[in-house]
Short mmCIF file of C-alpha atoms in Angstrom, two decimals:
data_model
loop_
_atom_site.label_atom_id
_atom_site.label_comp_id
_atom_site.label_asym_id
_atom_site.label_seq_id
_atom_site.Cartn_x
_atom_site.Cartn_y
_atom_site.Cartn_z
CA UNK A 1 19.05 -6.87 -2.46
CA UNK A 2 15.89 -5.01 -1.48
CA UNK A 3 15.30 -1.43 -3.23
CA UNK A 4 13.49 1.03 -1.38
CA UNK A 5 12.38 4.25 -3.55
CA UNK A 6 12.04 7.51 -1.13
CA UNK A 7 10.33 10.66 -1.98
CA UNK A 8 13.46 12.98 -1.37
CA UNK A 9 13.75 16.69 -0.95
CA UNK A 10 11.45 17.13 -4.13
CA UNK A 11 8.30 15.70 -2.53
CA UNK A 12 6.71 19.44 -1.69
CA UNK A 13 7.68 20.74 -5.44
CA UNK A 14 5.63 18.07 -6.93
CA UNK A 15 2.24 18.75 -5.06
CA UNK A 16 -0.56 18.42 -5.83
CA UNK A 17 0.50 14.84 -7.35
CA UNK A 18 2.22 13.87 -4.10
CA UNK A 19 -0.53 14.28 -2.25
CA UNK A 20 -1.90 10.98 -3.25
CA UNK A 21 1.07 9.23 -4.51
CA UNK A 22 4.62 8.85 -3.65
CA UNK A 23 6.98 10.65 -6.11
CA UNK A 24 8.12 6.93 -7.66
CA UNK A 25 4.27 6.45 -8.59
CA UNK A 26 4.65 9.73 -10.85
CA UNK A 27 4.27 8.89 -14.86
CA UNK A 28 6.83 9.99 -17.22
CA UNK A 29 7.53 8.68 -20.32
CA UNK A 30 5.91 5.37 -21.32
CA UNK A 31 6.20 3.90 -17.55
CA UNK A 32 6.08 5.27 -14.10
CA UNK A 33 9.67 6.18 -12.21
CA UNK A 34 8.93 3.24 -10.16
CA UNK A 35 8.18 0.81 -13.29
CA UNK A 36 11.51 2.44 -14.77
CA UNK A 37 13.65 1.20 -11.64
CA UNK A 38 11.99 -2.12 -11.74
CA UNK A 39 12.72 -2.94 -14.73
CA UNK A 40 16.65 -1.63 -14.66
CA UNK A 41 16.93 -3.32 -10.97
CA UNK A 42 15.13 -6.52 -12.35
CA UNK A 43 13.27 -6.46 -8.95
CA UNK A 44 10.44 -5.02 -7.34
CA UNK A 45 10.41 -1.98 -5.24
CA UNK A 46 8.86 -0.54 -1.81
CA UNK A 47 8.38 3.04 -0.65
CA UNK A 48 9.32 5.42 1.80
CA UNK A 49 6.62 8.15 1.86
CA UNK A 50 4.60 10.30 3.73
CA UNK A 51 2.56 8.47 6.77
CA UNK A 52 -0.87 8.57 5.85
CA UNK A 53 0.16 7.21 2.51
CA UNK A 54 2.14 4.10 3.90
CA UNK A 55 -0.99 1.57 4.14
CA UNK A 56 -1.32 1.93 0.42
CA UNK A 57 2.29 2.38 -0.13
CA UNK A 58 3.93 0.20 2.36
CA UNK A 59 7.98 -0.09 2.86
CA UNK A 60 9.28 -3.66 3.26
CA UNK A 61 12.86 -3.71 4.95
CA UNK A 62 15.03 -6.57 4.85
CA UNK A 63 18.30 -7.18 6.76
CA UNK A 64 20.13 -5.36 4.12
CA UNK A 65 18.67 -2.35 1.72
CA UNK A 66 19.50 0.00 -0.78
CA UNK A 67 17.48 3.16 -0.40
CA UNK A 68 16.99 5.23 -3.73
CA UNK A 69 15.85 8.97 -4.35
CA UNK A 70 12.84 8.48 -6.71
CA UNK A 71 13.25 12.21 -8.07
CA UNK A 72 16.22 10.54 -10.37
CA UNK A 73 15.08 8.38 -13.44
CA UNK A 74 17.60 5.17 -13.79
CA UNK A 75 19.80 5.12 -16.78
CA UNK A 76 22.98 2.14 -17.27
CA UNK A 77 25.47 3.91 -15.33
CA UNK A 78 23.67 5.28 -12.63
CA UNK A 79 21.99 1.52 -11.88
CA UNK A 80 25.30 -0.25 -12.34
CA UNK A 81 26.77 2.29 -9.73
CA UNK A 82 23.80 1.56 -7.24
CA UNK A 83 24.02 -2.09 -7.60
CA UNK A 84 27.42 -1.85 -6.63
CA UNK A 85 26.85 -0.24 -3.35
CA UNK A 86 28.38 -1.90 -0.25
CA UNK A 87 28.24 -1.00 3.13
CA UNK A 88 28.56 2.57 4.40
CA UNK A 89 28.55 3.59 0.78
CA UNK A 90 26.44 6.41 -0.82
CA UNK A 91 25.59 7.99 -4.04
CA UNK A 92 25.53 11.76 -4.38
CA UNK A 93 25.01 14.25 -7.30
CA UNK A 94 26.55 17.57 -5.89
CA UNK A 95 24.76 18.04 -2.72
CA UNK A 96 21.75 15.84 -3.50
CA UNK A 97 21.71 12.36 -1.93
CA UNK A 98 20.78 9.67 -4.94
CA UNK A 99 21.24 6.37 -3.30
CA UNK A 100 22.79 4.86 0.03
CA UNK A 101 22.61 1.11 1.73
CA UNK A 102 21.45 0.74 4.67
CA UNK A 103 20.96 -2.10 7.27
CA UNK A 104 17.75 -2.82 9.34
CA UNK A 105 19.56 -2.61 12.66
CA UNK A 106 20.86 1.08 11.96
CA UNK A 107 18.73 3.52 14.19
CA UNK A 108 20.18 6.48 12.47
CA UNK A 109 22.02 7.56 8.93
CA UNK A 110 25.13 9.96 9.41
CA UNK A 111 26.51 10.14 6.05
CA UNK A 112 29.86 11.80 7.65
CA UNK A 113 30.85 8.33 8.24
CA UNK A 114 29.96 6.99 4.43
CA UNK A 115 32.01 6.51 1.55
CA UNK A 116 30.89 9.41 -1.06
CA UNK A 117 30.44 7.99 -4.55
CA UNK A 118 30.11 10.81 -6.86
CA UNK A 119 27.49 10.66 -9.83
CA UNK A 120 28.07 13.80 -12.29
CA UNK A 121 26.87 11.95 -15.53
CA UNK A 122 23.66 13.56 -17.46
CA UNK A 123 20.74 12.00 -15.90
CA UNK A 124 16.99 12.94 -15.57
CA UNK A 125 15.76 14.23 -12.41
CA UNK A 126 12.44 15.41 -11.63
CA UNK A 127 12.43 18.44 -9.37
CA UNK A 128 9.21 20.49 -10.52
CA UNK A 129 5.60 19.42 -11.39
CA UNK A 130 6.68 21.15 -14.67
CA UNK A 131 9.37 18.82 -15.31
CA UNK A 132 7.10 16.15 -15.92
CA UNK A 133 5.89 17.30 -19.11
CA UNK A 134 9.10 19.45 -20.26
CA UNK A 135 11.36 16.32 -19.56
CA UNK A 136 8.70 14.19 -21.26
CA UNK A 137 10.30 13.65 -24.47
CA UNK A 138 13.93 12.42 -22.92
CA UNK A 139 12.25 10.09 -20.74
CA UNK A 140 9.44 8.82 -23.39
CA UNK A 141 12.58 8.03 -25.71
CA UNK A 142 14.57 6.10 -23.07
CA UNK A 143 11.36 4.19 -22.23
CA UNK A 144 10.79 3.38 -25.82
CA UNK A 145 14.14 1.91 -26.14
CA UNK A 146 13.88 -0.38 -23.05
CA UNK A 147 10.35 -1.42 -23.57
CA UNK A 148 10.95 -2.43 -27.02
CA UNK A 149 14.39 -3.76 -27.09
CA UNK A 150 14.63 -7.41 -28.64
CA UNK A 151 10.96 -7.19 -29.49
CA UNK A 152 8.98 -7.14 -32.72
CA UNK A 153 5.91 -4.68 -33.06
CA UNK A 154 2.55 -5.84 -34.31
CA UNK A 155 1.95 -4.84 -37.56
CA UNK A 156 0.70 -1.59 -38.54
CA UNK A 157 -2.43 -2.13 -40.73
CA UNK A 158 -2.42 -0.76 -43.92
CA UNK A 159 -4.84 1.82 -43.95
CA UNK A 160 -2.88 4.10 -41.97
CA UNK A 161 -0.37 6.75 -43.17
CA UNK A 162 2.64 6.30 -41.46
CA UNK A 163 5.90 8.30 -41.63
CA UNK A 164 9.21 6.30 -40.46
CA UNK A 165 7.36 3.21 -39.58
CA UNK A 166 10.35 1.78 -37.96
CA UNK A 167 9.70 4.00 -34.96
CA UNK A 168 6.54 2.80 -34.04
CA UNK A 169 5.43 0.02 -31.77
CA UNK A 170 2.12 -1.28 -31.43
CA UNK A 171 1.47 -3.96 -28.48
CA UNK A 172 -0.74 -7.25 -28.56
CA UNK A 173 -4.87 -6.17 -28.97
CA UNK A 174 -4.22 -2.40 -30.01
CA UNK A 175 -6.34 -1.01 -32.92
CA UNK A 176 -6.17 1.94 -35.46
CA UNK A 177 -7.28 2.17 -38.69
CA UNK A 178 -7.14 5.41 -40.76
CA UNK A 179 -4.86 7.66 -39.04
CA UNK A 180 -1.59 9.57 -39.79
CA UNK A 181 1.48 8.34 -37.99
CA UNK A 182 4.30 10.75 -38.12
CA UNK A 183 7.31 9.08 -36.35
CA UNK A 184 10.00 11.08 -37.87
CA UNK A 185 10.01 13.41 -34.65
CA UNK A 186 10.12 11.05 -31.92
CA UNK A 187 8.80 7.36 -31.35
CA UNK A 188 5.09 6.41 -31.00
CA UNK A 189 4.51 3.60 -28.78
CA UNK A 190 0.78 2.16 -28.81
CA UNK A 191 -0.07 -0.15 -25.58
CA UNK A 192 -1.70 -3.23 -25.29
CA UNK A 193 -5.56 -2.95 -26.28
CA UNK A 194 -5.38 0.68 -26.86
CA UNK A 195 -7.43 2.34 -29.45
CA UNK A 196 -6.53 5.26 -31.97
CA UNK A 197 -10.22 5.94 -33.93
CA UNK A 198 -10.06 6.83 -37.77
CA UNK A 199 -8.94 10.46 -38.95
CA UNK A 200 -6.32 10.87 -35.73
CA UNK A 201 -3.34 12.92 -36.55
CA UNK A 202 -0.25 12.08 -34.40
CA UNK A 203 3.21 13.70 -34.41
CA UNK A 204 5.50 11.60 -32.10
CA UNK A 205 6.94 11.36 -29.33
CA UNK A 206 3.57 9.78 -28.24
CA UNK A 207 2.93 7.04 -25.58
CA UNK A 208 -0.54 5.66 -25.76
CA UNK A 209 -0.72 3.33 -22.77
CA UNK A 210 -2.78 0.32 -22.37
CA UNK A 211 -6.43 0.26 -22.73
CA UNK A 212 -6.44 4.14 -23.57
CA UNK A 213 -8.21 5.56 -26.20
CA UNK A 214 -7.65 8.64 -28.80
CA UNK A 215 -11.59 9.51 -30.55
CA UNK A 216 -12.27 10.66 -33.49
CA UNK A 217 -10.01 13.14 -35.32
CA UNK A 218 -7.80 13.78 -31.97
CA UNK A 219 -4.80 15.79 -33.05
CA UNK A 220 -1.36 15.09 -30.84
CA UNK A 221 1.49 16.82 -30.83
CA UNK A 222 4.62 15.24 -28.95
CA UNK A 223 6.10 14.70 -26.49
CA UNK A 224 2.82 13.64 -25.00
CA UNK A 225 1.87 10.76 -22.77
CA UNK A 226 -1.67 9.28 -22.56
CA UNK A 227 -1.81 6.87 -19.08
CA UNK A 228 -3.75 3.75 -18.87
CA UNK A 229 -7.45 3.36 -19.17
CA UNK A 230 -7.64 7.52 -20.21
CA UNK A 231 -9.84 8.55 -23.15
CA UNK A 232 -8.34 11.99 -25.23
CA UNK A 233 -10.02 13.58 -27.95
CA UNK A 234 -9.65 17.39 -29.27
CA UNK A 235 -6.00 19.06 -29.53
CA UNK A 236 -2.87 18.17 -27.11
CA UNK A 237 0.37 19.26 -27.15
CA UNK A 238 3.24 18.03 -24.81
CA UNK A 239 1.41 17.17 -21.87
CA UNK A 240 1.00 14.04 -19.68
CA UNK A 241 -2.03 12.54 -18.59
CA UNK A 242 -2.14 10.22 -15.90
CA UNK A 243 -4.05 7.14 -15.75
CA UNK A 244 -7.90 6.73 -15.31
CA UNK A 245 -8.58 10.16 -16.73
CA UNK A 246 -10.76 11.61 -19.38
CA UNK A 247 -10.51 14.70 -21.77
CA UNK A 248 -13.06 13.00 -24.25
CA UNK A 249 -14.03 16.11 -26.47
CA UNK A 250 -12.54 19.08 -28.47
CA UNK A 251 -10.59 21.60 -26.75
CA UNK A 252 -6.95 22.22 -26.33
CA UNK A 253 -4.54 21.11 -23.44
CA UNK A 254 -0.95 22.23 -23.95
CA UNK A 255 2.24 21.89 -21.62
CA UNK A 256 0.11 20.31 -19.00
CA UNK A 257 0.02 17.41 -16.37
CA UNK A 258 -3.42 15.68 -15.43
CA UNK A 259 -3.56 13.62 -12.50
CA UNK A 260 -5.55 10.31 -12.27
CA UNK A 261 -9.59 10.32 -11.78
CA UNK A 262 -9.87 14.02 -13.78
CA UNK A 263 -12.35 14.89 -16.19
CA UNK A 264 -12.31 17.73 -18.58
CA UNK A 265 -15.56 18.73 -20.00
CA UNK A 266 -16.16 19.29 -23.96
CA UNK A 267 -14.31 22.32 -25.17
CA UNK A 268 -12.32 22.79 -22.00
CA UNK A 269 -9.08 25.05 -23.22
CA UNK A 270 -5.98 26.03 -21.34
CA UNK A 271 -3.86 28.79 -22.18
CA UNK A 272 0.05 27.63 -22.06
CA UNK A 273 1.41 31.36 -23.53
CA UNK A 274 1.48 34.60 -21.88
CA UNK A 275 0.06 37.49 -24.18
CA UNK A 276 3.37 39.12 -23.37
CA UNK A 277 5.51 36.17 -24.17
CA UNK A 278 7.08 36.43 -20.38
CA UNK A 279 8.15 33.46 -18.33
CA UNK A 280 5.27 31.63 -16.70
CA UNK A 281 4.94 31.67 -12.76
CA UNK A 282 3.18 28.83 -11.11
CA UNK A 283 1.90 28.23 -7.87
CA UNK A 284 4.46 26.68 -5.61
CA UNK A 285 3.35 24.71 -2.52
CA UNK A 286 6.80 24.88 -1.17
CA UNK A 287 7.04 28.25 -0.59
CA UNK A 288 3.68 29.05 -0.90
CA UNK A 289 3.92 31.67 -3.47
CA UNK A 290 4.58 31.84 -7.04
CA UNK A 291 7.77 30.47 -8.64
CA UNK A 292 9.73 31.08 -11.86
CA UNK A 293 9.38 27.90 -13.90
CA UNK A 294 12.09 29.28 -16.62
CA UNK A 295 9.48 28.48 -19.10
CA UNK A 296 7.75 30.31 -21.97
CA UNK A 297 5.13 27.57 -22.33
CA UNK A 298 3.20 26.21 -19.00
CA UNK A 299 -0.27 25.49 -19.25
CA UNK A 300 -2.46 23.15 -16.42
CA UNK A 301 -1.28 21.12 -13.45
CA UNK A 302 -4.80 19.26 -12.08
CA UNK A 303 -4.63 17.03 -9.24
CA UNK A 304 -6.05 13.58 -8.99
CA UNK A 305 -9.85 13.36 -8.56
CA UNK A 306 -10.21 16.95 -9.99
CA UNK A 307 -13.05 17.61 -12.65
CA UNK A 308 -13.99 20.83 -14.73
CA UNK A 309 -17.49 21.55 -16.59
CA UNK A 310 -17.94 22.33 -20.21
CA UNK A 311 -16.11 25.26 -21.93
CA UNK A 312 -13.97 25.91 -18.69
CA UNK A 313 -11.10 27.96 -19.36
CA UNK A 314 -7.76 28.09 -17.67
CA UNK A 315 -5.09 30.52 -17.66
CA UNK A 316 -1.31 30.19 -18.49
CA UNK A 317 0.05 28.22 -15.51
CA UNK A 318 -2.84 27.06 -13.55
CA UNK A 319 -2.39 24.62 -10.59
CA UNK A 320 -5.47 22.77 -9.38
CA UNK A 321 -5.55 20.68 -6.38
CA UNK A 322 -6.92 17.38 -5.62
CA UNK A 323 -10.67 16.62 -5.51
CA UNK A 324 -11.69 20.32 -7.00
CA UNK A 325 -14.59 21.14 -9.09
CA UNK A 326 -14.84 24.04 -11.49
CA UNK A 327 -17.62 25.36 -13.80
CA UNK A 328 -18.87 28.60 -15.02
CA UNK A 329 -17.82 31.07 -17.43
CA UNK A 330 -14.60 33.57 -17.55
CA UNK A 331 -11.00 32.39 -16.05
CA UNK A 332 -10.75 30.93 -12.59
CA UNK A 333 -7.56 32.41 -10.67
CA UNK A 334 -4.53 30.50 -11.22
CA UNK A 335 -4.23 28.70 -8.10
CA UNK A 336 -7.33 26.75 -6.77
CA UNK A 337 -6.97 24.54 -3.64
CA UNK A 338 -7.98 21.18 -3.09
CA UNK A 339 -11.72 20.76 -2.49
CA UNK A 340 -13.03 23.73 -4.21
CA UNK A 341 -16.09 23.92 -5.97
CA UNK A 342 -16.73 26.99 -8.25
CA UNK A 343 -15.27 29.17 -10.77
CA UNK A 344 -14.48 32.61 -11.55
CA UNK A 345 -17.08 34.18 -9.65
CA UNK A 346 -15.55 32.66 -6.73
CA UNK A 347 -15.17 29.23 -4.58
CA UNK A 348 -16.54 27.25 -1.82
CA UNK A 349 -15.38 24.32 -0.01
CA UNK A 350 -16.17 20.77 -1.54
CA UNK A 351 -16.86 18.81 1.25
CA UNK A 352 -15.17 15.19 1.08
CA UNK A 353 -18.52 13.46 1.76
CA UNK A 354 -20.02 15.05 -1.79
CA UNK A 355 -16.52 14.48 -3.42
CA UNK A 356 -16.43 10.52 -2.31
CA UNK A 357 -19.85 10.25 -3.37
CA UNK A 358 -18.51 11.38 -7.16
CA UNK A 359 -15.36 9.12 -6.74
CA UNK A 360 -17.43 6.26 -5.89
CA UNK A 361 -19.52 6.54 -9.15
CA UNK A 362 -16.43 7.02 -11.07
CA UNK A 363 -14.40 4.12 -9.68
CA UNK A 364 -17.79 2.01 -10.20
CA UNK A 365 -17.50 2.62 -14.20
CA UNK A 366 -14.06 1.19 -14.16
CA UNK A 367 -15.21 -1.75 -12.22
CA UNK A 368 -13.39 -0.47 -9.17
CA UNK A 369 -14.64 -0.05 -5.38
CA UNK A 370 -13.49 3.00 -3.91
CA UNK A 371 -12.08 1.91 -0.74
CA UNK A 372 -11.95 3.47 2.88
CA UNK A 373 -8.29 3.40 2.02
CA UNK A 374 -8.59 5.90 -0.40
CA UNK A 375 -11.19 8.03 1.45
CA UNK A 376 -8.50 8.17 4.18
CA UNK A 377 -6.01 9.50 1.89
CA UNK A 378 -8.59 11.89 0.67
CA UNK A 379 -9.82 13.08 4.05
CA UNK A 380 -5.91 13.74 5.22
CA UNK A 381 -5.62 15.80 1.82
CA UNK A 382 -8.53 17.89 2.79
CA UNK A 383 -7.43 18.89 6.36
CA UNK A 384 -3.60 19.45 5.17
CA UNK A 385 -4.90 22.11 2.45
CA UNK A 386 -7.63 23.87 4.76
CA UNK A 387 -5.40 26.83 4.90
CA UNK A 388 -5.70 27.36 1.14
CA UNK A 389 -9.05 27.70 0.96
CA UNK A 390 -11.39 30.71 1.78
CA UNK A 391 -13.81 29.00 4.30
#
């Protein structure tokens, strides 16, 4: 069977992260949503997403297909139900479409003609940006169980101080010496060729993905995920950092999500709790207003390619778009549009030409090329987000 992941109704609620990727390529837990589905299905997947992303994330349609809402994370019972779908059958969760069978000859989908299968069991659904960190612990435990099943960890070097060592899994090539690993509060996964430098203190759950790095004396409170090829230092609590991003120095990051190709300057800090302990409101691209999160602790959401200078301070519930550059003293406002340049004293437009110059250098440092395909995606984001900038 051919499986296709589609963005679903939550796509706009997951901006700015879905400006530059399908919902399926959001990382939560250890794996991206796509990687989870492919592991459960035993099959590769393609994607239905926004037209401007389709060149990078193409859809492959076959005579028979099953479409899956990428906002839903897989589990055994849901996957069994989806794998068993037949022609003219669909899976719903209340009013929400989870998956459906389709043929390439169908021009229109009319769910009134479908047999409906209700899925009412517990599952993880990613509907808002803050779900990425607030549901990260549950997703991380599920991924840990999936990845480590019937496998044996590399030995933990003797110099490390470890609590509940059976809850620690180390992949080939990972290095760690003179660290403290407390896995009594959740699993600790250390990916292939990852490194934890001396003096680091970790309280799980933690996913330190392949080729990522914790610098000297880093303090991690779980549930936290550090994506592939990312570098982290200082103090981090209950946050998700996508791949190829850096928070390499001291400073606090809490209850936050950081996109790909981001850099947080030395001593960058974010607030994750209001002084009056009130519920945090956060910018919502869907309503173009500040939405209730239902959370008392909620920090920073930063889209891909955004960066901030040393000593930057972010207020509780701040949203930063794509390719923003923030610097200077004081707190900038708590919604910073894409392609903004400035800080608390005000912003001007960060032109794509200048943003691309930075991106080319950043990519080259990783041995990668900033392609015309990447540039076209960012140019589209620049145009789409013009209405938010004070130009």
